């Protein structure tokens, strides 16, 4: 069992996340990619992140039609800040025998060495760094045998930009799946002050 792990805040999930996961699934022959919405992310303590249940449900809506995509609650059900090392430990315990491939964009990959228990991370999973417009993809300083770099179709989309667009009354159609556009509007997400 080869299991991809796509961690993220997903506030909201967008087509950049979905294309990255789909490309890596196909190129590495993964049996499944599990999307793992974070609880309170430790890098984003300074900004108000939307309630976990909204981010979880948007991720479910966005991935529902892909038979290889699933969504896990491990991070949102764990109290406290989310650290990737805990995500990987929990998934390991839930899926004994699965080989884990943690998928991450170039921006996040560049920071991995600053993550909690960085040394242990590379023992728990292989890391797949994907290209992301605006960031340089490099494995500098990361263990070469545990990190793969993968070019994926360039999607210049970020959740930050999607939130700002909604706040400004601009469209997010085609940046996020249709069901996510409708979910955002139904629950009046991203309308408040920044
Ligand atoms: P925010 O702007 O709120 O930080 P984001 O768009 O960066 O949101 P995250 O939830 O922070 O989305 O990212 C989750 C993972 O997806 C990270 O590894 C990130 O690098 C990757 N990712 C996000 N957007 C893209 C994209 N357009 N192309 C490739 N990878 C992406
Ligand atoms: Mg981000």
Tab-separated table of N, CA, C and O in Angstrom, residues 38-133:
chain	number	residue	atom	x	y	z
A	38	UNK	N	-5.235	20.573	8.741
A	38	UNK	CA	-4.580	20.800	10.025
A	38	UNK	C	-5.584	21.231	11.091
A	38	UNK	O	-6.647	21.780	10.776
A	39	UNK	N	-5.192	21.005	12.345
A	39	UNK	CA	-5.876	21.683	13.442
A	39	UNK	C	-5.403	23.128	13.389
A	39	UNK	O	-5.340	23.716	12.307
A	40	UNK	N	-5.025	23.700	14.520
A	40	UNK	CA	-4.422	25.049	14.488
A	40	UNK	C	-2.975	24.898	14.035
A	40	UNK	O	-2.161	24.294	14.742
A	41	UNK	N	-2.619	25.396	12.821
A	41	UNK	CA	-1.239	25.239	12.349
A	41	UNK	C	-0.273	26.122	13.129
A	41	UNK	O	-0.563	27.290	13.348
A	42	UNK	N	0.876	25.570	13.524
A	42	UNK	CA	1.807	26.339	14.361
A	42	UNK	C	2.417	27.505	13.608
A	42	UNK	O	2.801	28.494	14.206
A	43	UNK	N	2.485	27.433	12.257
A	43	UNK	CA	3.064	28.554	11.508
A	43	UNK	C	2.063	29.685	11.321
A	43	UNK	O	2.393	30.730	10.816
A	44	UNK	N	0.778	29.435	11.632
A	44	UNK	CA	-0.254	30.431	11.323
A	44	UNK	C	-0.939	30.934	12.578
A	44	UNK	O	-2.102	31.314	12.566
A	45	UNK	N	-0.191	30.905	13.707
A	45	UNK	CA	-0.783	31.325	14.976
A	45	UNK	C	-1.196	32.789	14.959
A	45	UNK	O	-2.060	33.193	15.721
A	46	UNK	N	-0.537	33.564	14.088
A	46	UNK	CA	-0.805	35.005	14.113
A	46	UNK	C	-2.105	35.358	13.387
A	46	UNK	O	-2.648	36.420	13.577
A	47	UNK	N	-2.596	34.451	12.541
A	47	UNK	CA	-3.845	34.809	11.860
A	47	UNK	C	-4.983	33.858	12.268
A	47	UNK	O	-4.752	32.708	12.636
A	48	UNK	N	-6.183	34.378	12.184
A	48	UNK	CA	-7.370	33.594	12.517
A	48	UNK	C	-7.632	32.597	11.383
A	48	UNK	O	-7.871	32.996	10.246
A	49	UNK	N	-7.545	31.316	11.699
A	49	UNK	CA	-7.830	30.289	10.698
A	49	UNK	C	-9.300	29.909	10.853
A	49	UNK	O	-9.826	29.903	11.966
A	50	UNK	N	-9.986	29.607	9.749
A	50	UNK	CA	-11.412	29.244	9.830
A	50	UNK	C	-11.587	27.989	10.679
A	50	UNK	O	-10.677	27.157	10.767
A	51	UNK	N	-12.779	27.817	11.285
A	51	UNK	CA	-13.020	26.627	12.106
A	51	UNK	C	-12.688	25.337	11.334
A	51	UNK	O	-12.965	25.223	10.142
A	52	UNK	N	-12.089	24.402	12.049
A	52	UNK	CA	-11.610	23.165	11.425
A	52	UNK	C	-12.735	22.430	10.700
A	52	UNK	O	-12.507	21.849	9.634
A	53	UNK	N	-13.929	22.464	11.254
A	53	UNK	CA	-15.029	21.692	10.647
A	53	UNK	C	-15.357	22.219	9.245
A	53	UNK	O	-15.630	21.437	8.333
A	54	UNK	N	-15.308	23.539	9.058
A	54	UNK	CA	-15.534	24.106	7.716
A	54	UNK	C	-14.437	23.658	6.761
A	54	UNK	O	-14.700	23.261	5.627
A	55	UNK	N	-13.191	23.720	7.210
A	55	UNK	CA	-12.068	23.354	6.327
A	55	UNK	C	-12.132	21.866	5.988
A	55	UNK	O	-11.870	21.458	4.849
A	56	UNK	N	-12.512	21.070	6.971
A	56	UNK	CA	-12.656	19.627	6.743
A	56	UNK	C	-13.755	19.360	5.711
A	56	UNK	O	-13.561	18.617	4.738
A	57	UNK	N	-14.911	19.986	5.896
A	57	UNK	CA	-16.045	19.704	4.991
A	57	UNK	C	-15.766	20.201	3.572
A	57	UNK	O	-16.127	19.535	2.595
A	58	UNK	N	-15.104	21.354	3.443
A	58	UNK	CA	-14.749	21.818	2.087
A	58	UNK	C	-13.820	20.818	1.414
A	58	UNK	O	-13.918	20.577	0.201
A	59	UNK	N	-12.908	20.233	2.188
A	59	UNK	CA	-11.966	19.248	1.628
A	59	UNK	C	-12.712	17.981	1.217
A	59	UNK	O	-12.420	17.391	0.170
A	60	UNK	N	-13.701	17.595	2.008
A	60	UNK	CA	-14.527	16.430	1.643
A	60	UNK	C	-15.282	16.711	0.342
A	60	UNK	O	-15.280	15.887	-0.593
A	61	UNK	N	-15.898	17.889	0.252
A	61	UNK	CA	-16.651	18.259	-0.960
A	61	UNK	C	-15.723	18.220	-2.179
A	61	UNK	O	-16.061	17.686	-3.227
A	62	UNK	N	-14.518	18.789	-2.026
A	62	UNK	CA	-13.595	18.935	-3.152
A	62	UNK	C	-13.042	17.599	-3.643
A	62	UNK	O	-12.676	17.467	-4.805
A	63	UNK	N	-12.935	16.612	-2.759
A	63	UNK	CA	-12.269	15.356	-3.107
A	63	UNK	C	-13.246	14.211	-3.349
A	63	UNK	O	-12.836	13.127	-3.761
A	64	UNK	N	-14.544	14.455	-3.088
A	64	UNK	CA	-15.520	13.355	-3.056
A	64	UNK	C	-15.577	12.559	-4.354
A	64	UNK	O	-15.788	11.349	-4.326
A	65	UNK	N	-15.368	13.214	-5.500
A	65	UNK	CA	-15.580	12.508	-6.767
A	65	UNK	C	-14.365	11.683	-7.189
A	65	UNK	O	-14.453	10.924	-8.147
A	66	UNK	N	-13.221	11.835	-6.517
A	66	UNK	CA	-12.023	11.087	-6.920
A	66	UNK	C	-11.898	9.819	-6.069
A	66	UNK	O	-11.695	9.890	-4.864
A	67	UNK	N	-11.999	8.640	-6.712
A	67	UNK	CA	-11.967	7.393	-5.934
A	67	UNK	C	-10.655	7.155	-5.184
A	67	UNK	O	-10.623	6.361	-4.247
A	68	UNK	N	-9.576	7.849	-5.578
A	68	UNK	CA	-8.287	7.664	-4.895
A	68	UNK	C	-8.075	8.678	-3.775
A	68	UNK	O	-7.074	8.608	-3.074
A	69	UNK	N	-8.952	9.642	-3.638
A	69	UNK	CA	-8.780	10.686	-2.622
A	69	UNK	C	-9.658	10.400	-1.404
A	69	UNK	O	-10.826	10.039	-1.535
A	70	UNK	N	-9.065	10.590	-0.204
A	70	UNK	CA	-9.838	10.490	1.036
A	70	UNK	C	-9.441	11.683	1.917
A	70	UNK	O	-8.514	12.415	1.588
A	71	UNK	N	-10.154	11.861	3.020
A	71	UNK	CA	-9.863	12.947	3.956
A	71	UNK	C	-9.782	12.356	5.359
A	71	UNK	O	-10.597	11.515	5.725
A	72	UNK	N	-8.773	12.791	6.104
A	72	UNK	CA	-8.587	12.276	7.468
A	72	UNK	C	-8.831	13.369	8.499
A	72	UNK	O	-8.510	14.537	8.280
A	73	UNK	N	-9.383	12.978	9.639
A	73	UNK	CA	-9.620	13.910	10.744
A	73	UNK	C	-8.503	13.867	11.783
A	73	UNK	O	-8.643	14.492	12.835
A	74	UNK	N	-7.413	13.140	11.552
A	74	UNK	CA	-6.410	12.968	12.629
A	74	UNK	C	-5.938	14.289	13.232
A	74	UNK	O	-5.799	14.396	14.437
A	75	UNK	N	-5.695	15.278	12.378
A	75	UNK	CA	-5.147	16.536	12.900
A	75	UNK	C	-6.217	17.395	13.562
A	75	UNK	O	-5.958	18.040	14.574
A	76	UNK	N	-7.424	17.415	12.989
A	76	UNK	CA	-8.438	18.294	13.587
A	76	UNK	C	-8.995	17.691	14.878
A	76	UNK	O	-9.491	18.415	15.725
A	77	UNK	N	-8.888	16.386	15.031
A	77	UNK	CA	-9.379	15.761	16.263
A	77	UNK	C	-8.324	15.729	17.371
A	77	UNK	O	-8.642	15.411	18.511
A	78	UNK	N	-7.060	16.049	17.053
A	78	UNK	CA	-6.011	16.093	18.068
A	78	UNK	C	-5.979	17.502	18.661
A	78	UNK	O	-6.015	18.483	17.928
A	79	UNK	N	-5.945	17.600	19.980
A	79	UNK	CA	-5.921	18.919	20.620
A	79	UNK	C	-4.579	19.593	20.385
A	79	UNK	O	-3.579	18.930	20.133
A	80	UNK	N	-4.573	20.905	20.438
A	80	UNK	CA	-3.324	21.660	20.377
A	80	UNK	C	-2.884	21.973	18.953
A	80	UNK	O	-3.609	21.732	17.997
A	81	UNK	N	-1.675	22.496	18.843
A	81	UNK	CA	-1.132	22.884	17.545
A	81	UNK	C	-0.820	21.638	16.723
A	81	UNK	O	-0.532	20.575	17.269
A	82	UNK	N	-0.888	21.775	15.390
A	82	UNK	CA	-0.595	20.652	14.507
A	82	UNK	C	0.867	20.657	14.089
A	82	UNK	O	1.368	21.651	13.567
A	83	UNK	N	1.529	19.526	14.323
A	83	UNK	CA	2.889	19.300	13.841
A	83	UNK	C	2.860	18.081	12.928
A	83	UNK	O	2.243	17.059	13.265
A	84	UNK	N	3.547	18.181	11.783
A	84	UNK	CA	3.506	17.101	10.799
A	84	UNK	C	4.019	15.784	11.375
A	84	UNK	O	3.553	14.714	10.994
A	85	UNK	N	4.958	15.852	12.302
A	85	UNK	CA	5.487	14.603	12.875
A	85	UNK	C	4.370	13.821	13.580
A	85	UNK	O	4.304	12.589	13.492
A	86	UNK	N	3.438	14.525	14.236
A	86	UNK	CA	2.305	13.849	14.885
A	86	UNK	C	1.346	13.262	13.840
A	86	UNK	O	0.813	12.161	14.004
A	87	UNK	N	1.122	14.012	12.768
A	87	UNK	CA	0.267	13.531	11.666
A	87	UNK	C	0.786	12.196	11.148
A	87	UNK	O	0.032	11.229	10.995
A	88	UNK	N	2.098	12.158	10.884
A	88	UNK	CA	2.676	10.958	10.297
A	88	UNK	C	2.686	9.793	11.287
A	88	UNK	O	2.417	8.652	10.918
A	89	UNK	N	2.958	10.091	12.557
A	89	UNK	CA	2.921	9.026	13.579
A	89	UNK	C	1.509	8.433	13.671
A	89	UNK	O	1.342	7.214	13.726
A	90	UNK	N	0.491	9.284	13.681
A	90	UNK	CA	-0.888	8.801	13.802
A	90	UNK	C	-1.307	7.990	12.574
A	90	UNK	O	-1.958	6.941	12.699
A	91	UNK	N	-0.934	8.477	11.385
A	91	UNK	CA	-1.319	7.736	10.175
A	91	UNK	C	-0.621	6.384	10.130
A	91	UNK	O	-1.197	5.380	9.714
A	92	UNK	N	0.632	6.349	10.565
A	92	UNK	CA	1.382	5.094	10.649
A	92	UNK	C	0.661	4.084	11.525
A	92	UNK	O	0.552	2.913	11.187
A	93	UNK	N	0.177	4.575	12.674
A	93	UNK	CA	-0.513	3.688	13.615
A	93	UNK	C	-1.835	3.199	13.021
A	93	UNK	O	-2.221	2.044	13.222
A	94	UNK	N	-2.513	4.085	12.284
A	94	UNK	CA	-3.807	3.707	11.699
A	94	UNK	C	-3.657	2.806	10.488
A	94	UNK	O	-4.568	2.043	10.160
A	95	UNK	N	-2.550	2.936	9.762
A	95	UNK	CA	-2.355	2.184	8.510
A	95	UNK	C	-1.050	1.421	8.588
A	95	UNK	O	-0.111	1.729	7.848
A	96	UNK	N	-0.965	0.409	9.447
A	96	UNK	CA	0.305	-0.305	9.565
A	96	UNK	C	0.672	-0.931	8.219
A	96	UNK	O	-0.185	-1.428	7.520
A	97	UNK	N	1.933	-0.822	7.879
A	97	UNK	CA	2.376	-1.429	6.623
A	97	UNK	C	2.315	-0.485	5.442
A	97	UNK	O	2.920	-0.768	4.406
A	98	UNK	N	1.611	0.617	5.561
A	98	UNK	CA	1.546	1.555	4.430
A	98	UNK	C	2.864	2.307	4.313
A	98	UNK	O	3.462	2.676	5.322
A	99	UNK	N	3.287	2.523	3.075
A	99	UNK	CA	4.461	3.350	2.819
A	99	UNK	C	3.956	4.770	2.587
A	99	UNK	O	3.105	4.996	1.722
A	100	UNK	N	4.439	5.726	3.383
A	100	UNK	CA	3.886	7.086	3.345
A	100	UNK	C	4.716	8.006	2.449
A	100	UNK	O	5.948	8.002	2.507
A	101	UNK	N	4.017	8.821	1.668
A	101	UNK	CA	4.631	9.837	0.800
A	101	UNK	C	3.988	11.168	1.132
A	101	UNK	O	2.833	11.390	0.792
A	102	UNK	N	4.735	12.020	1.814
A	102	UNK	CA	4.182	13.315	2.217
A	102	UNK	C	4.386	14.324	1.084
A	102	UNK	O	5.509	14.606	0.676
A	103	UNK	N	3.281	14.849	0.578
A	103	UNK	CA	3.322	15.755	-0.582
A	103	UNK	C	3.318	17.197	-0.082
A	103	UNK	O	2.476	17.575	0.744
A	104	UNK	N	4.252	17.981	-0.588
A	104	UNK	CA	4.340	19.345	-0.106
A	104	UNK	C	4.805	20.289	-1.215
A	104	UNK	O	5.600	19.905	-2.078
A	105	UNK	N	4.274	21.502	-1.217
A	105	UNK	CA	4.681	22.495	-2.204
A	105	UNK	C	6.073	23.025	-1.910
A	105	UNK	O	6.613	22.850	-0.809
A	106	UNK	N	6.659	23.693	-2.912
A	106	UNK	CA	8.033	24.181	-2.797
A	106	UNK	C	8.198	25.107	-1.596
A	106	UNK	O	9.250	25.107	-0.946
A	107	UNK	N	7.187	25.904	-1.283
A	107	UNK	CA	7.310	26.855	-0.162
A	107	UNK	C	7.448	26.119	1.161
A	107	UNK	O	8.290	26.446	1.997
A	108	UNK	N	6.625	25.089	1.351
A	108	UNK	CA	6.658	24.343	2.607
A	108	UNK	C	7.900	23.455	2.687
A	108	UNK	O	8.507	23.309	3.748
A	109	UNK	N	8.300	22.894	1.550
A	109	UNK	CA	9.478	22.008	1.539
A	109	UNK	C	10.718	22.758	2.021
A	109	UNK	O	11.532	22.227	2.760
A	110	UNK	N	10.817	24.014	1.598
A	110	UNK	CA	11.986	24.816	1.964
A	110	UNK	C	12.092	24.994	3.469
A	110	UNK	O	13.162	25.277	3.992
A	111	UNK	N	10.973	24.827	4.190
A	111	UNK	CA	10.979	25.062	5.630
A	111	UNK	C	11.089	23.791	6.464
A	111	UNK	O	11.194	23.854	7.682
A	112	UNK	N	11.064	22.644	5.792
A	112	UNK	CA	10.957	21.370	6.517
A	112	UNK	C	11.969	21.218	7.643
A	112	UNK	O	11.645	20.723	8.710
A	113	UNK	N	13.199	21.659	7.396
A	113	UNK	CA	14.233	21.456	8.414
A	113	UNK	C	13.934	22.215	9.699
A	113	UNK	O	14.483	21.907	10.752
A	114	UNK	N	13.024	23.205	9.618
A	114	UNK	CA	12.652	23.943	10.829
A	114	UNK	C	11.463	23.301	11.538
A	114	UNK	O	11.021	23.788	12.570
A	115	UNK	N	10.897	22.224	10.955
A	115	UNK	CA	9.738	21.594	11.560
A	115	UNK	C	10.153	20.787	12.791
A	115	UNK	O	11.300	20.356	12.908
A	116	UNK	N	9.170	20.554	13.663
A	116	UNK	CA	9.421	19.795	14.881
A	116	UNK	C	9.916	18.378	14.542
A	116	UNK	O	9.340	17.726	13.670
A	117	UNK	N	10.945	17.909	15.228
A	117	UNK	CA	11.476	16.562	15.047
A	117	UNK	C	11.815	16.258	13.586
A	117	UNK	O	11.466	15.204	13.052
A	118	UNK	N	12.504	17.211	12.936
A	118	UNK	CA	12.795	17.091	11.499
A	118	UNK	C	13.485	15.762	11.159
A	118	UNK	O	13.170	15.141	10.142
A	119	UNK	N	14.386	15.312	12.028
A	119	UNK	CA	15.117	14.067	11.717
A	119	UNK	C	14.179	12.879	11.654
A	119	UNK	O	14.283	12.022	10.781
A	120	UNK	N	13.238	12.840	12.586
A	120	UNK	CA	12.306	11.709	12.633
A	120	UNK	C	11.384	11.710	11.413
A	120	UNK	O	10.965	10.643	10.935
A	121	UNK	N	11.061	12.909	10.889
A	121	UNK	CA	10.139	13.018	9.748
A	121	UNK	C	10.573	12.134	8.588
A	121	UNK	O	9.767	11.449	7.973
A	122	UNK	N	11.884	12.163	8.299
A	122	UNK	CA	12.366	11.449	7.119
A	122	UNK	C	12.354	9.930	7.316
A	122	UNK	O	12.404	9.185	6.343
A	123	UNK	N	12.274	9.494	8.560
A	123	UNK	CA	12.127	8.065	8.814
A	123	UNK	C	10.685	7.613	8.680
A	123	UNK	O	10.396	6.462	8.366
A	124	UNK	N	9.755	8.531	8.920
A	124	UNK	CA	8.333	8.180	8.888
A	124	UNK	C	7.764	8.165	7.473
A	124	UNK	O	6.830	7.426	7.182
A	125	UNK	N	8.300	9.030	6.602
A	125	UNK	CA	7.731	9.163	5.256
A	125	UNK	C	8.807	9.595	4.278
A	125	UNK	O	9.815	10.174	4.667
A	126	UNK	N	8.539	9.323	3.009
A	126	UNK	CA	9.291	9.978	1.945
A	126	UNK	C	8.600	11.302	1.668
A	126	UNK	O	7.392	11.418	1.847
A	127	UNK	N	9.356	12.286	1.218
A	127	UNK	CA	8.785	13.596	0.937
A	127	UNK	C	8.809	13.864	-0.564
A	127	UNK	O	9.804	13.580	-1.229
A	128	UNK	N	7.697	14.338	-1.076
A	128	UNK	CA	7.605	14.685	-2.487
A	128	UNK	C	7.348	16.182	-2.569
A	128	UNK	O	6.283	16.668	-2.185
A	129	UNK	N	8.371	16.918	-3.015
A	129	UNK	CA	8.234	18.368	-3.156
A	129	UNK	C	7.747	18.689	-4.559
A	129	UNK	O	8.325	18.225	-5.536
A	130	UNK	N	6.670	19.450	-4.654
A	130	UNK	CA	6.128	19.787	-5.975
A	130	UNK	C	6.354	21.271	-6.278
A	130	UNK	O	6.404	22.109	-5.374
A	131	UNK	N	6.457	21.573	-7.583
A	131	UNK	CA	6.656	22.955	-8.002
A	131	UNK	C	5.429	23.794	-7.668
A	131	UNK	O	4.296	23.307	-7.666
A	132	UNK	N	5.686	25.048	-7.360
A	132	UNK	CA	4.600	25.991	-7.089
A	132	UNK	C	5.036	27.356	-7.611
A	132	UNK	O	6.125	27.823	-7.243
A	133	UNK	N	4.199	27.995	-8.457
A	133	UNK	CA	4.604	29.287	-9.022
A	133	UNK	C	4.992	30.275	-7.923
A	133	UNK	O	4.300	30.391	-6.909
